[in-house]
C-alpha positions as MATLAB code, in Angstrom:
seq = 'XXXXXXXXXXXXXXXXXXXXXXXXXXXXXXXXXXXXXXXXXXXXXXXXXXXXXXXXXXXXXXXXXXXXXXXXXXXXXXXXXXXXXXXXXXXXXXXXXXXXXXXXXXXXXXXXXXXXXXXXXXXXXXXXXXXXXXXXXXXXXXXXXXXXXXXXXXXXXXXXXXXXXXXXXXXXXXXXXXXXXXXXXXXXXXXXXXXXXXXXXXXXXXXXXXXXXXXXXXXXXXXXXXXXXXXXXXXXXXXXXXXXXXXXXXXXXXXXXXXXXXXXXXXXXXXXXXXXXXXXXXXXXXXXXXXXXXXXXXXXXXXXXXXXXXXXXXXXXXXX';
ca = [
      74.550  -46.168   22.124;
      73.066  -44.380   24.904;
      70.148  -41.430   25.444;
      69.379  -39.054   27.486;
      67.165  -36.555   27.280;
      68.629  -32.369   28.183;
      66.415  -29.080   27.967;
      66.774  -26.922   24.852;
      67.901  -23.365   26.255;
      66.225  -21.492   23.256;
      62.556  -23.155   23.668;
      63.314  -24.856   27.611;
      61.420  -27.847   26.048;
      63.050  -31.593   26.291;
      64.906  -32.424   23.620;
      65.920  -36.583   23.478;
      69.931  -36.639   23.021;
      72.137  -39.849   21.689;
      75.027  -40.332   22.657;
      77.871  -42.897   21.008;
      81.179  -43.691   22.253;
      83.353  -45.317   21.575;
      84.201  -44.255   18.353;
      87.681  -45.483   17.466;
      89.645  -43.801   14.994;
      93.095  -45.527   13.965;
      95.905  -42.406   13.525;
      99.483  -43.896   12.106;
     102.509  -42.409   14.436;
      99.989  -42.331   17.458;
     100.564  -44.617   20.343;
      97.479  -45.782   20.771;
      93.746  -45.571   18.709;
      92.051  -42.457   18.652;
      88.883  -42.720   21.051;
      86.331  -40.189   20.929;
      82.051  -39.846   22.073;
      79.686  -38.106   20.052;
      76.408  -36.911   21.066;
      73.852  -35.293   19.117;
      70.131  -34.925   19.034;
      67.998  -37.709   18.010;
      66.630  -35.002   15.269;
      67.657  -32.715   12.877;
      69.904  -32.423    9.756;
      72.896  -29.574    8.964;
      74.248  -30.075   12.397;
      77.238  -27.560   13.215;
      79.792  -29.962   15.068;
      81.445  -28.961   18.115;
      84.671  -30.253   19.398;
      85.226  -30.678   22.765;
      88.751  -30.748   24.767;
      88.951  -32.215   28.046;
      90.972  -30.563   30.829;
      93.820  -32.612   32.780;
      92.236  -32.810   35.674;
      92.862  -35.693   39.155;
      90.240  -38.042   38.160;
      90.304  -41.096   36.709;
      87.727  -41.053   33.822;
      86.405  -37.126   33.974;
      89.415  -36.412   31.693;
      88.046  -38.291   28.921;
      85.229  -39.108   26.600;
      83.373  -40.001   29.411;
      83.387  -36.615   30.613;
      82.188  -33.486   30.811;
      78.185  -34.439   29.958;
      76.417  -31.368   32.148;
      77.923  -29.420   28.523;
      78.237  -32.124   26.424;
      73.961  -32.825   27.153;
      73.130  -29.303   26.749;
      75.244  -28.522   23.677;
      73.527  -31.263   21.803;
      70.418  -30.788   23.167;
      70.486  -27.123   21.414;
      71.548  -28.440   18.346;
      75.133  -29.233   18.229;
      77.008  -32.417   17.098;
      79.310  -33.078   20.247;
      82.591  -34.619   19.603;
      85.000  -35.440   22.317;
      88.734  -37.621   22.254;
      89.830  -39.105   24.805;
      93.591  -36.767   24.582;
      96.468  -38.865   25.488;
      96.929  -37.267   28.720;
      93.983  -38.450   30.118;
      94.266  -40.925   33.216;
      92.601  -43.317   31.594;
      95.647  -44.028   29.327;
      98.523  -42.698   31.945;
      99.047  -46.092   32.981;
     100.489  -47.492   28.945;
     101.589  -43.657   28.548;
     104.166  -42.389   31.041;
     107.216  -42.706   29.562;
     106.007  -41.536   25.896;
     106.934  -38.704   24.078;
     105.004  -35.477   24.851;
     103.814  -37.172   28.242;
     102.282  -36.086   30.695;
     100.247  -33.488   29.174;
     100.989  -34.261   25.751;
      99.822  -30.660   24.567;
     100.774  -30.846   20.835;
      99.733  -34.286   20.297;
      96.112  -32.763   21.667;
      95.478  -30.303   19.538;
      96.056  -32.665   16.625;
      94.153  -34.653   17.489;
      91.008  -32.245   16.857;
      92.298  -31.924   12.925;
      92.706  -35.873   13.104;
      88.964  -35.788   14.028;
      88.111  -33.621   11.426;
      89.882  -35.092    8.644;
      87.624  -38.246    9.504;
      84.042  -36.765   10.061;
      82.965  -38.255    6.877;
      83.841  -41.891    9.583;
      82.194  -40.596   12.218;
      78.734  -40.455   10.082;
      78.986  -43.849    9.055;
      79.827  -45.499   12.038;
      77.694  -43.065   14.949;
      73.579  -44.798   14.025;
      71.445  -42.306   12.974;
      74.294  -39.483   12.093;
      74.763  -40.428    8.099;
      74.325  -36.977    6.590;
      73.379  -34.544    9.206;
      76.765  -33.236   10.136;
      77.734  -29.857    8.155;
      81.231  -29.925    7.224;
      81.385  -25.994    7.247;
      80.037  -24.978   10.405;
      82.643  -26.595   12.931;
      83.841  -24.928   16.171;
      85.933  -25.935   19.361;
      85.506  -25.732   22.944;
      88.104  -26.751   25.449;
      88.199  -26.535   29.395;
      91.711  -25.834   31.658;
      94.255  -27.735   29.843;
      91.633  -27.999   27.243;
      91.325  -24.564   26.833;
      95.273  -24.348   26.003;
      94.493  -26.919   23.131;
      91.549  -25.128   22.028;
      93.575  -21.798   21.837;
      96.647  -23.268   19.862;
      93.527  -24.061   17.544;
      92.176  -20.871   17.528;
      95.827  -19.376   16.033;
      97.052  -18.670   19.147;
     101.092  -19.785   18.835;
     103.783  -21.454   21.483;
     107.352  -22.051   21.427;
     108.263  -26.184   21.782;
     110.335  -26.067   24.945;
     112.667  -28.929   23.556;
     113.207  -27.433   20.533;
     112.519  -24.164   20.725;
     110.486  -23.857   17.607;
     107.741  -21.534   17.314;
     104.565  -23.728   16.328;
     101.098  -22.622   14.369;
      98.706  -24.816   15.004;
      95.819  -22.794   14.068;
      93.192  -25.313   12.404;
      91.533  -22.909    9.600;
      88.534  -25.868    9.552;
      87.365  -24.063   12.739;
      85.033  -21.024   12.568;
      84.636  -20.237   16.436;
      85.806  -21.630   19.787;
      84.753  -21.263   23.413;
      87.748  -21.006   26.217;
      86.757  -22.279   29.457;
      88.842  -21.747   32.236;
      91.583  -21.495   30.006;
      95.428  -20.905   31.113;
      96.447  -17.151   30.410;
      99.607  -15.628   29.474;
     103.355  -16.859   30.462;
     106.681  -15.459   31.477;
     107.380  -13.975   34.657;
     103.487  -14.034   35.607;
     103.737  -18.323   36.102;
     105.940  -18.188   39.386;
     103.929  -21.147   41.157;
     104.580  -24.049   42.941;
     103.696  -26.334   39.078;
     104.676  -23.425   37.042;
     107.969  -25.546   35.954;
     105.486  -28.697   35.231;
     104.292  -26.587   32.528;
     106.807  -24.582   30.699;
     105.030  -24.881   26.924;
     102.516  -21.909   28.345;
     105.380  -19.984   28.733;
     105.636  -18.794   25.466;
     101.964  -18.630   24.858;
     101.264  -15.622   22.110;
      97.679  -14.802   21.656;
      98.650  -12.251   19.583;
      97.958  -14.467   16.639;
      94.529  -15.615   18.115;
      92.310  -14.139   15.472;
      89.224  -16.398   15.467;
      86.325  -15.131   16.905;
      86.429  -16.495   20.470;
      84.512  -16.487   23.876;
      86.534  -16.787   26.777;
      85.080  -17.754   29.987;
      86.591  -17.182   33.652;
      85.124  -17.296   37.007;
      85.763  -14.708   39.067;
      86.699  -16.922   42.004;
      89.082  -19.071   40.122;
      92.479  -18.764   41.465;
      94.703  -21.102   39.961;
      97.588  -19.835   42.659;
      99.327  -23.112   41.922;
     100.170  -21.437   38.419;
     100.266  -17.901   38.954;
      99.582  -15.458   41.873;
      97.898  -12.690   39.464;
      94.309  -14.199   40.810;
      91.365  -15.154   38.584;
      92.594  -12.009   36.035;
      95.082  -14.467   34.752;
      92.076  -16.344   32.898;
      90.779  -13.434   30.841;
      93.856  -12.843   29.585;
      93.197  -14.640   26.028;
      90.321  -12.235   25.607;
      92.824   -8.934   26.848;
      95.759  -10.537   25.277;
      94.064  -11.200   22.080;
      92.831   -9.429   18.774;
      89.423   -8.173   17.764;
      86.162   -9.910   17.677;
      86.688  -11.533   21.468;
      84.058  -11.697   23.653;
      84.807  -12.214   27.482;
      82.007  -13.781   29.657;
      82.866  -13.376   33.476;
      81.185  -16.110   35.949;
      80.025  -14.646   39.128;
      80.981  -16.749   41.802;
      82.901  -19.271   39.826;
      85.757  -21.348   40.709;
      87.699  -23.974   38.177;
      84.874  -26.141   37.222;
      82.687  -23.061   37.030;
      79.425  -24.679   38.166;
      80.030  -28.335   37.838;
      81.184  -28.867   34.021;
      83.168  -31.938   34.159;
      80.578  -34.002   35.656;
      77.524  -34.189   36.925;
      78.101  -34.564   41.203;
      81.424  -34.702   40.450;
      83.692  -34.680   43.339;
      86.534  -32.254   41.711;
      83.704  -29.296   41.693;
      84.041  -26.928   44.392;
      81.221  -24.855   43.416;
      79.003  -27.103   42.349;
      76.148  -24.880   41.147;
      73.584  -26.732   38.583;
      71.896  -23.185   37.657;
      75.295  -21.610   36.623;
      76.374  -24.447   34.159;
      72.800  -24.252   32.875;
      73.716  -20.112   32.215;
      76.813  -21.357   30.619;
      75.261  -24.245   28.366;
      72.872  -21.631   27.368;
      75.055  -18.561   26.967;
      77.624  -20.270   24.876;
      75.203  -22.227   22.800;
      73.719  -18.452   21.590;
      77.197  -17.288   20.872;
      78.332  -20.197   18.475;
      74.927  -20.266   16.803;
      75.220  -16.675   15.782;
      79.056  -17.225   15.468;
      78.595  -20.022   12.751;
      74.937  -18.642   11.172;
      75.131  -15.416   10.094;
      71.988  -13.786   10.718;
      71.117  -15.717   13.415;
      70.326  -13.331   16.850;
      70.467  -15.824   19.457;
      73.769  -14.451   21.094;
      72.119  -11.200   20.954;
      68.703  -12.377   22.678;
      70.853  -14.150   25.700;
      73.085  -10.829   26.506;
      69.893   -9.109   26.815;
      68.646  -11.863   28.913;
      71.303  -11.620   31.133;
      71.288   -8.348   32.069;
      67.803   -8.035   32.811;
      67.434  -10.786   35.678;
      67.987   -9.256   39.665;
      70.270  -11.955   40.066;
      72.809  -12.138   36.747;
      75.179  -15.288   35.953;
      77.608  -13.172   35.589;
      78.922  -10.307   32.847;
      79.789  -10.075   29.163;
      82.404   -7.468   27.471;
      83.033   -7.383   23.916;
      86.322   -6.111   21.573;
];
């Protein structure tokens, strides 16, 4: 069990985080164990839990539950329980995986792994130290990043078709009470005519049409992913366009794909690395869920206004 100690975005005091991993969760039909990290903070009881989905990604362990800590830290530290699997797509596994079913971005097989998790949180409190009734059961949310963001939509109630079957799947988990998009993949169809469009034909039939949960999608507005789509960084707002009432859209100023510097801290896959903006974004989503999953609580209220009174904003929020 590790610690680390993150800055509370409410209060900007230090607030000492734990952090356990692995925690190994056995799931019959699944090729291999279930491997997830959760962090919390070393205090406090009737902890929402958050879960986390890791994007695809080219490195080795990023893509993983040894991932993603610059939001993973600062989630905790503001009072969330952190959980994140290790998906079977990750790099760390690609090695026993290629030739499985689902492979090589196993997108079904991720999302269910996030109701896998939460069938088991009662496991997670016995075996994480210090976590044995301080999770609340009813207050759960999901964030994902890139590919993650795909998996955390299909959560949401967003819907796909299978591509090798050509049935229309709902995977909406109705355990989950809010999600964050980061990054995420936007719609399909004629719109994904780049050069890995082909490599992934399950967001063609992406319909977030059926993506009622309250939701905050995120997008830089200097992410391009032109390797997908040649509609510009547009084509990541479009689960906040594309989908029904309450969305919320936060736009990054001066963004790109790992928006700041998510997926690691000095991480070499960040091309914009910028410590201040994932600090805006640890802080800015943290106020959304908390309001999200406490009714009555303002704190998603308190950081809009905060943003739009600085001479230099983060970036931009709309709401629907």
């Amino acid at each position: 069990m590790s610690s680390s100690t993150d800055t509370d975005a409410t209060s900007g005091s230090p607030v000492p985080v734990l952090s356990y991993s692995p925690v190994v969760l056995a799931v019959p039909g699944r090729p291999v164990d279930l491997q997830v990290r959760v962090s919390v903070p070393a205090t406090g009881t009737r902890l929402p839990v958050l879960l986390l989905s890791h994007g695809h990604g080219g490195s080795n362990n990023l893509s993983s539950l040894n991932g993603y800590a610059p939001l993973a830290n600062l989630w905790a530290a503001a009072g969330f329980a952190v959980v994140q699997p290790t998906h079977l797509s990750s790099r760390t596994l690609s090695h026993r995986l290629a030739n499985a079913p689902g492979a090589p971005f196993f997108w079904r097989s991720r999302a269910e792994d996030m109701s896998h998790v939460l069938d088991r949180l009662d496991a997670l409190e016995m075996t994480v130290p210090q976590l044995a009734g301080r999770l609340d059961h009813d207050r759960i949310a999901v964030a994902g990043h890139s590919l993650g963001g795909h998996t955390a939509s299909l959560l949401l109630g967003a819907r796909t078709t299978d591509p090798d079957t050509g049935a229309e799947l709902d995977l909406r988990e109705p355990r989950i009470k809010a999600g964050v998009l980061l990054a995420a993949p936007g719609r399909g169809g004629d719109v994904l005519n780049g050069p890995m469009a082909e490599m992934v034909s399950f967001f063609d039939t992406t319909d977030f049409a059926t993506m009622t949960t309250p939701t905050l999608v995120v997008a830089g507005d200097k992410d391009d992913s032109s390797h997908f789509t040649d509609i510009g960084p547009d084509w990541h707002a479009d689960p906040y366009r594309l989908a029904p009432a309450p969305k919320t859209l936060l736009t990054l100023f001066g963004a790109e794909h790992l928006l700041g510097g998510i997926s690691g801290y000095d991480a070499d896959e960040t091309t914009d690395e910028n410590p201040q903006r994932v600090a805006a974004l640890g802080r800015l989503t943290s106020a959304y869920l908390r309001t999200q999953l406490s009714p009555g609580d303002h704190s998603w209220q308190a950081a809009c206004e905060d943003l739009t009174t600085g001479t230099d904003p983060a970036g931009r929020v709309e709401f629907k």
